[in-house]
Amino acid sequence: MTDTAAAVSQPDLVFSQMDPDIDIETIEEHVKPLSQAKTTASQYRNLDTMTEVERESLICATARTILFLGAAKLPLDKKKVLDAATKQYLHNSGGSKLPSVMNAVFDSASQRLNDLFGYVVMPAPDFMVDSLPKKYADRFYLVNPIKDLDGKHSKALHAHDEDVGARGILMVILAFAFCKGTLRSGVKKGVGGRWITGAVLYRLLNSLDDRFPDEPPRVIKGLSSRSKTKVEGLPCDFETLLDRFVAQDYLLREKDEQHDQEDRDGVQYLYAMGPRSALEIGRKQLVYFCAEVLDEQEPDPTMLKEIEGFSEDEDEDEDEGEE
């Protein structure tokens, strides 16, 4: 394959259709109060004591913020979402004091979106939690749980979308990060544990399409400019696209402290699959896709065993917790 970005935008290309890490059939189980540990019954009672106009104003403002952020594929920082709704409520009410209700409002708004549109507000998958920074503890994602067995729904939805090339290259990046990345020692096996260096990522992309450079651009501390990789079929330069994927939590990115050569080569980065990718795409999908991209007959059985083995460990932990 010599033209990655163009290839992924061809309308007759069909990716493997594997289920994401969250079971679509049971995803409705997550439409229960998402902040149950922090949300007390008193907050729901406080919400019930408000007038219908006040209550609906808060819930609708929160649901609207969730919907707008979700449509842009941006993560839902719960505190920021609730602060925006609170600010709008106080402005409309003339600054009257708001009782303690906002966790209940967030849950009610999430349920409202599920009732109206079928969307589900989800936290990061359980198997990723231990390997994610603390900021992800109260971060959520708007997920569309439509089952798309043959890919026709996705094809019809995105056939004329200018970002189809971006989604294709995202699949390639995620497949390389998860299948060719290094599992950190001391980190429980899972999405957050496999990281790929920018140098390896660019080299692998170059092996598929020589319009990608074989090494990442230098990022020098104190300089705002950087070289950019422009590839036909992508909506913007590749480095800006990487920034977008990181902002949307499709990718995790951090500085490569172990190989930090800032004085000579600039800052180096590591990449891993982000929580949104785990919810929308899944590890097994990436293992099969990587096999397709690299023209391998079968996916790596050790990778599949790792995923299945981790899922079994999760089930056992849940069973022990119930006993």
XYZ file of C-alpha atoms in Angstrom:
323
model
C 0.000 0.000 0.000
C 1.552 3.274 -1.084
C -1.239 5.783 -0.562
C -2.682 5.431 2.929
C -4.782 8.596 3.106
C -6.288 8.052 -0.343
C -6.891 4.371 0.256
C -8.901 4.873 3.428
C -11.183 7.352 1.645
C -12.219 4.947 -1.126
C -15.988 4.277 -0.814
C -15.693 0.539 -1.487
C -13.165 -0.133 1.285
C -14.695 -2.224 4.086
C -12.984 -2.428 7.486
C -13.355 -5.488 9.689
C -16.508 -5.187 11.763
C -15.526 -6.216 15.284
C -17.395 -5.158 18.405
C -15.908 -2.361 20.538
C -14.762 -3.096 24.080
C -18.126 -2.025 25.507
C -20.884 -4.485 24.602
C -23.415 -2.568 22.510
C -26.183 -4.957 23.524
C -25.793 -4.116 27.211
C -24.645 -0.523 26.915
C -28.032 0.652 28.214
C -26.946 -0.617 31.623
C -24.695 2.447 31.817
C -27.642 4.832 31.507
C -28.029 4.693 35.272
C -26.859 7.616 37.407
C -23.241 8.058 36.342
C -22.128 9.761 39.527
C -23.956 7.463 41.939
C -21.066 7.430 44.393
C -21.179 11.217 44.748
C -24.822 11.897 43.998
C -26.946 11.574 47.119
C -30.695 11.130 47.304
C -30.876 14.608 48.795
C -29.767 16.136 45.498
C -32.675 14.490 43.705
C -35.011 15.712 46.439
C -33.611 19.229 46.036
C -34.192 18.994 42.302
C -37.799 17.936 42.859
C -38.442 20.951 45.099
C -37.543 23.365 42.298
C -40.255 24.630 39.976
C -40.709 22.771 36.709
C -39.381 25.769 34.778
C -36.230 25.962 36.908
C -35.665 22.218 36.773
C -36.138 22.009 33.010
C -33.927 25.036 32.472
C -31.032 23.331 34.258
C -31.515 19.909 32.667
C -31.967 21.294 29.147
C -28.944 23.597 29.442
C -26.800 20.671 30.602
C -28.135 18.313 27.922
C -27.515 20.977 25.266
C -23.893 21.427 26.378
C -23.327 17.652 26.388
C -24.860 17.357 22.909
C -22.797 20.207 21.410
C -19.522 18.915 22.880
C -20.378 15.360 21.896
C -21.167 16.366 18.302
C -17.665 17.868 18.085
C -16.221 14.641 19.538
C -14.882 16.569 22.512
C -14.655 14.933 25.946
C -17.199 15.932 28.568
C -15.389 17.384 31.536
C -18.183 17.096 34.061
C -17.168 20.118 36.137
C -16.955 22.375 33.074
C -20.294 21.140 31.745
C -22.018 21.817 35.060
C -20.286 25.181 35.537
C -21.605 26.318 32.141
C -25.154 25.210 32.988
C -24.966 26.846 36.418
C -23.727 30.124 34.936
C -26.592 30.167 32.433
C -29.142 29.376 35.154
C -27.878 32.116 37.475
C -27.951 34.607 34.601
C -31.542 33.754 33.694
C -32.730 33.669 37.315
C -31.181 36.987 38.244
C -28.494 35.451 40.434
C -30.743 33.528 42.855
C -28.953 30.900 44.911
C -28.826 27.410 43.397
C -29.309 24.449 45.778
C -27.040 21.405 45.653
C -28.459 19.586 42.630
C -25.868 19.544 39.857
C -24.806 15.873 40.030
C -28.473 14.940 39.779
C -28.853 17.396 36.892
C -25.960 15.795 35.004
C -27.490 12.348 35.390
C -30.937 13.604 34.393
C -29.536 15.358 31.312
C -27.676 12.188 30.301
C -30.856 10.162 30.649
C -32.778 12.770 28.640
C -30.344 12.436 25.721
C -30.656 8.671 25.831
C -34.463 8.853 25.832
C -34.597 11.347 22.938
C -31.702 10.296 20.695
C -30.411 6.967 21.979
C -27.022 8.456 22.898
C -25.241 7.158 25.984
C -22.958 9.227 28.226
C -20.087 6.926 29.191
C -16.995 7.175 31.398
C -13.671 5.624 30.351
C -13.789 1.791 30.294
C -13.017 0.106 33.600
C -9.950 -1.688 32.231
C -8.325 1.668 31.406
C -8.988 3.496 34.656
C -5.870 2.364 36.535
C -3.540 3.505 33.748
C -5.120 6.916 33.078
C -4.152 10.250 34.672
C -6.474 11.512 37.415
C -8.107 14.099 35.139
C -9.968 11.281 33.385
C -11.761 10.211 36.571
C -14.608 12.704 36.002
C -14.513 12.785 32.195
C -17.273 11.325 30.015
C -18.011 10.689 26.326
C -21.177 10.835 24.252
C -21.445 7.455 22.507
C -23.761 6.307 19.718
C -24.576 2.632 20.438
C -26.110 1.812 17.025
C -25.219 -1.734 15.992
C -23.672 -1.696 12.503
C -23.027 -5.330 11.618
C -22.281 -4.922 7.911
C -20.923 -1.362 7.963
C -23.690 -0.028 5.683
C -24.884 2.526 8.248
C -21.380 3.950 8.683
C -20.765 3.955 4.928
C -24.019 5.808 4.207
C -23.330 8.276 7.004
C -19.754 9.119 5.973
C -19.582 8.423 2.217
C -19.424 12.142 1.364
C -17.768 13.346 4.573
C -14.555 15.316 4.011
C -13.173 13.875 7.257
C -13.349 10.267 6.053
C -9.599 10.395 5.319
C -8.946 11.587 8.867
C -10.881 8.670 10.317
C -8.980 6.270 8.114
C -5.582 7.542 9.202
C -6.789 7.489 12.824
C -7.471 3.756 12.455
C -3.949 3.249 11.112
C -2.394 5.235 13.983
C -4.412 3.376 16.617
C -3.614 -0.004 15.084
C 0.116 0.757 15.112
C -0.023 2.174 18.653
C -1.830 -0.830 20.082
C -0.303 -3.633 17.993
C 3.254 -2.308 17.645
C 3.468 -0.330 20.878
C 5.375 -1.397 23.991
C 3.550 -2.556 27.099
C 4.884 -0.643 30.050
C 6.210 -2.726 32.924
C 4.119 -2.522 36.057
C 1.011 -1.414 34.157
C -1.945 -3.774 34.009
C -2.486 -4.999 30.456
C -4.923 -2.796 28.586
C -5.272 0.168 26.295
C -3.469 2.619 28.528
C -0.485 0.289 28.854
C 0.668 0.128 25.192
C 2.651 3.125 23.963
C 4.459 3.822 20.698
C 7.153 6.447 20.201
C 6.643 9.176 17.644
C 9.771 7.954 15.852
C 8.379 4.435 15.413
C 4.931 5.731 14.442
C 6.291 7.951 11.667
C 8.568 5.192 10.422
C 5.644 2.767 10.151
C 3.489 5.370 8.376
C 6.323 6.044 5.945
C 6.534 2.315 5.189
C 2.881 2.457 4.047
C 2.968 5.818 2.290
C 6.235 7.579 1.493
C 4.563 10.992 1.598
C 4.807 10.694 5.386
C 8.334 11.511 6.597
C 10.234 8.682 8.257
C 10.730 10.699 11.429
C 8.573 13.182 13.361
C 9.130 16.941 13.031
C 11.318 18.553 15.641
C 9.465 20.320 18.458
C 11.922 22.761 20.011
C 11.099 24.316 23.359
C 10.454 28.051 23.028
C 9.630 27.915 19.314
C 5.991 28.162 18.267
C 6.519 27.008 14.695
C 7.117 23.445 13.550
C 7.367 21.654 10.248
C 4.108 20.249 8.891
C 3.302 17.127 6.916
C 0.693 17.724 4.214
C -0.895 14.625 2.653
C -3.628 14.683 0.019
C -6.895 13.269 1.373
C -6.423 14.660 4.881
C -8.414 17.761 5.949
C -5.321 19.492 7.379
C -1.646 18.832 7.988
C -0.913 15.591 9.811
C 0.525 17.210 12.954
C -2.612 19.351 13.428
C -4.663 16.198 12.939
C -2.678 14.466 15.694
C -3.413 17.434 17.989
C -7.130 17.051 17.211
C -7.117 13.317 17.987
C -5.420 14.032 21.317
C -7.940 16.788 22.173
C -10.808 14.405 21.381
C -9.256 11.644 23.537
C -8.921 9.248 20.622
C -5.209 9.333 21.418
C -3.182 9.774 24.590
C 0.081 11.681 24.261
C 2.882 12.449 26.675
C 6.520 13.468 26.571
C 9.037 10.685 26.179
C 11.020 11.306 29.345
C 13.219 8.243 28.881
C 14.589 9.454 25.542
C 14.380 13.171 26.196
C 16.948 14.872 23.989
C 15.378 18.294 24.095
C 18.623 20.223 23.715
C 19.573 18.449 20.506
C 16.548 16.862 18.796
C 13.626 18.617 20.444
C 10.830 17.145 22.556
C 9.871 13.555 21.695
C 6.381 12.133 22.285
C 4.718 8.813 23.052
C 1.222 7.842 21.845
C -1.378 5.349 23.037
C -5.010 4.532 22.399
C -7.341 6.926 24.232
C -10.558 6.118 26.113
C -12.835 7.351 23.304
C -11.201 4.881 20.918
C -11.774 2.053 23.389
C -15.476 2.968 23.586
C -16.100 3.568 19.878
C -13.612 1.216 18.179
C -12.136 -1.329 20.560
C -8.920 -3.308 20.817
C -10.019 -6.359 18.838
C -11.100 -4.160 15.923
C -7.596 -2.682 15.817
C -5.828 -6.035 15.935
C -7.816 -7.246 12.913
C -7.384 -3.926 11.111
C -3.613 -3.940 11.659
C -3.453 -7.404 10.086
C -5.341 -6.062 7.047
C -3.129 -2.982 6.676
C 0.073 -5.043 6.858
C -1.311 -7.732 4.517
C -1.097 -10.397 7.210
C -3.342 -13.422 6.688
C -4.438 -13.654 10.313
C -4.310 -11.258 13.276
C -1.650 -11.833 15.909
C -3.045 -14.611 18.162
C -0.998 -13.408 21.131
C -2.691 -10.000 20.908
C -6.144 -11.576 20.796
C -5.265 -13.819 23.727
C -4.052 -10.808 25.698
C -7.372 -9.003 25.142
C -9.486 -12.050 25.935
C -7.366 -12.904 28.949
C -7.740 -9.386 30.314
C -11.529 -9.537 29.858
C -11.626 -12.825 31.775
C -9.619 -11.250 34.607
C -12.181 -8.431 34.765
C -15.063 -10.906 34.975
C -13.338 -12.810 37.770
C -12.743 -9.604 39.719
C -16.439 -8.698 39.384
C -17.522 -12.163 40.545
C -15.242 -11.951 43.595
C -16.645 -8.521 44.407
C -20.215 -9.852 44.350
C -19.356 -12.689 46.762
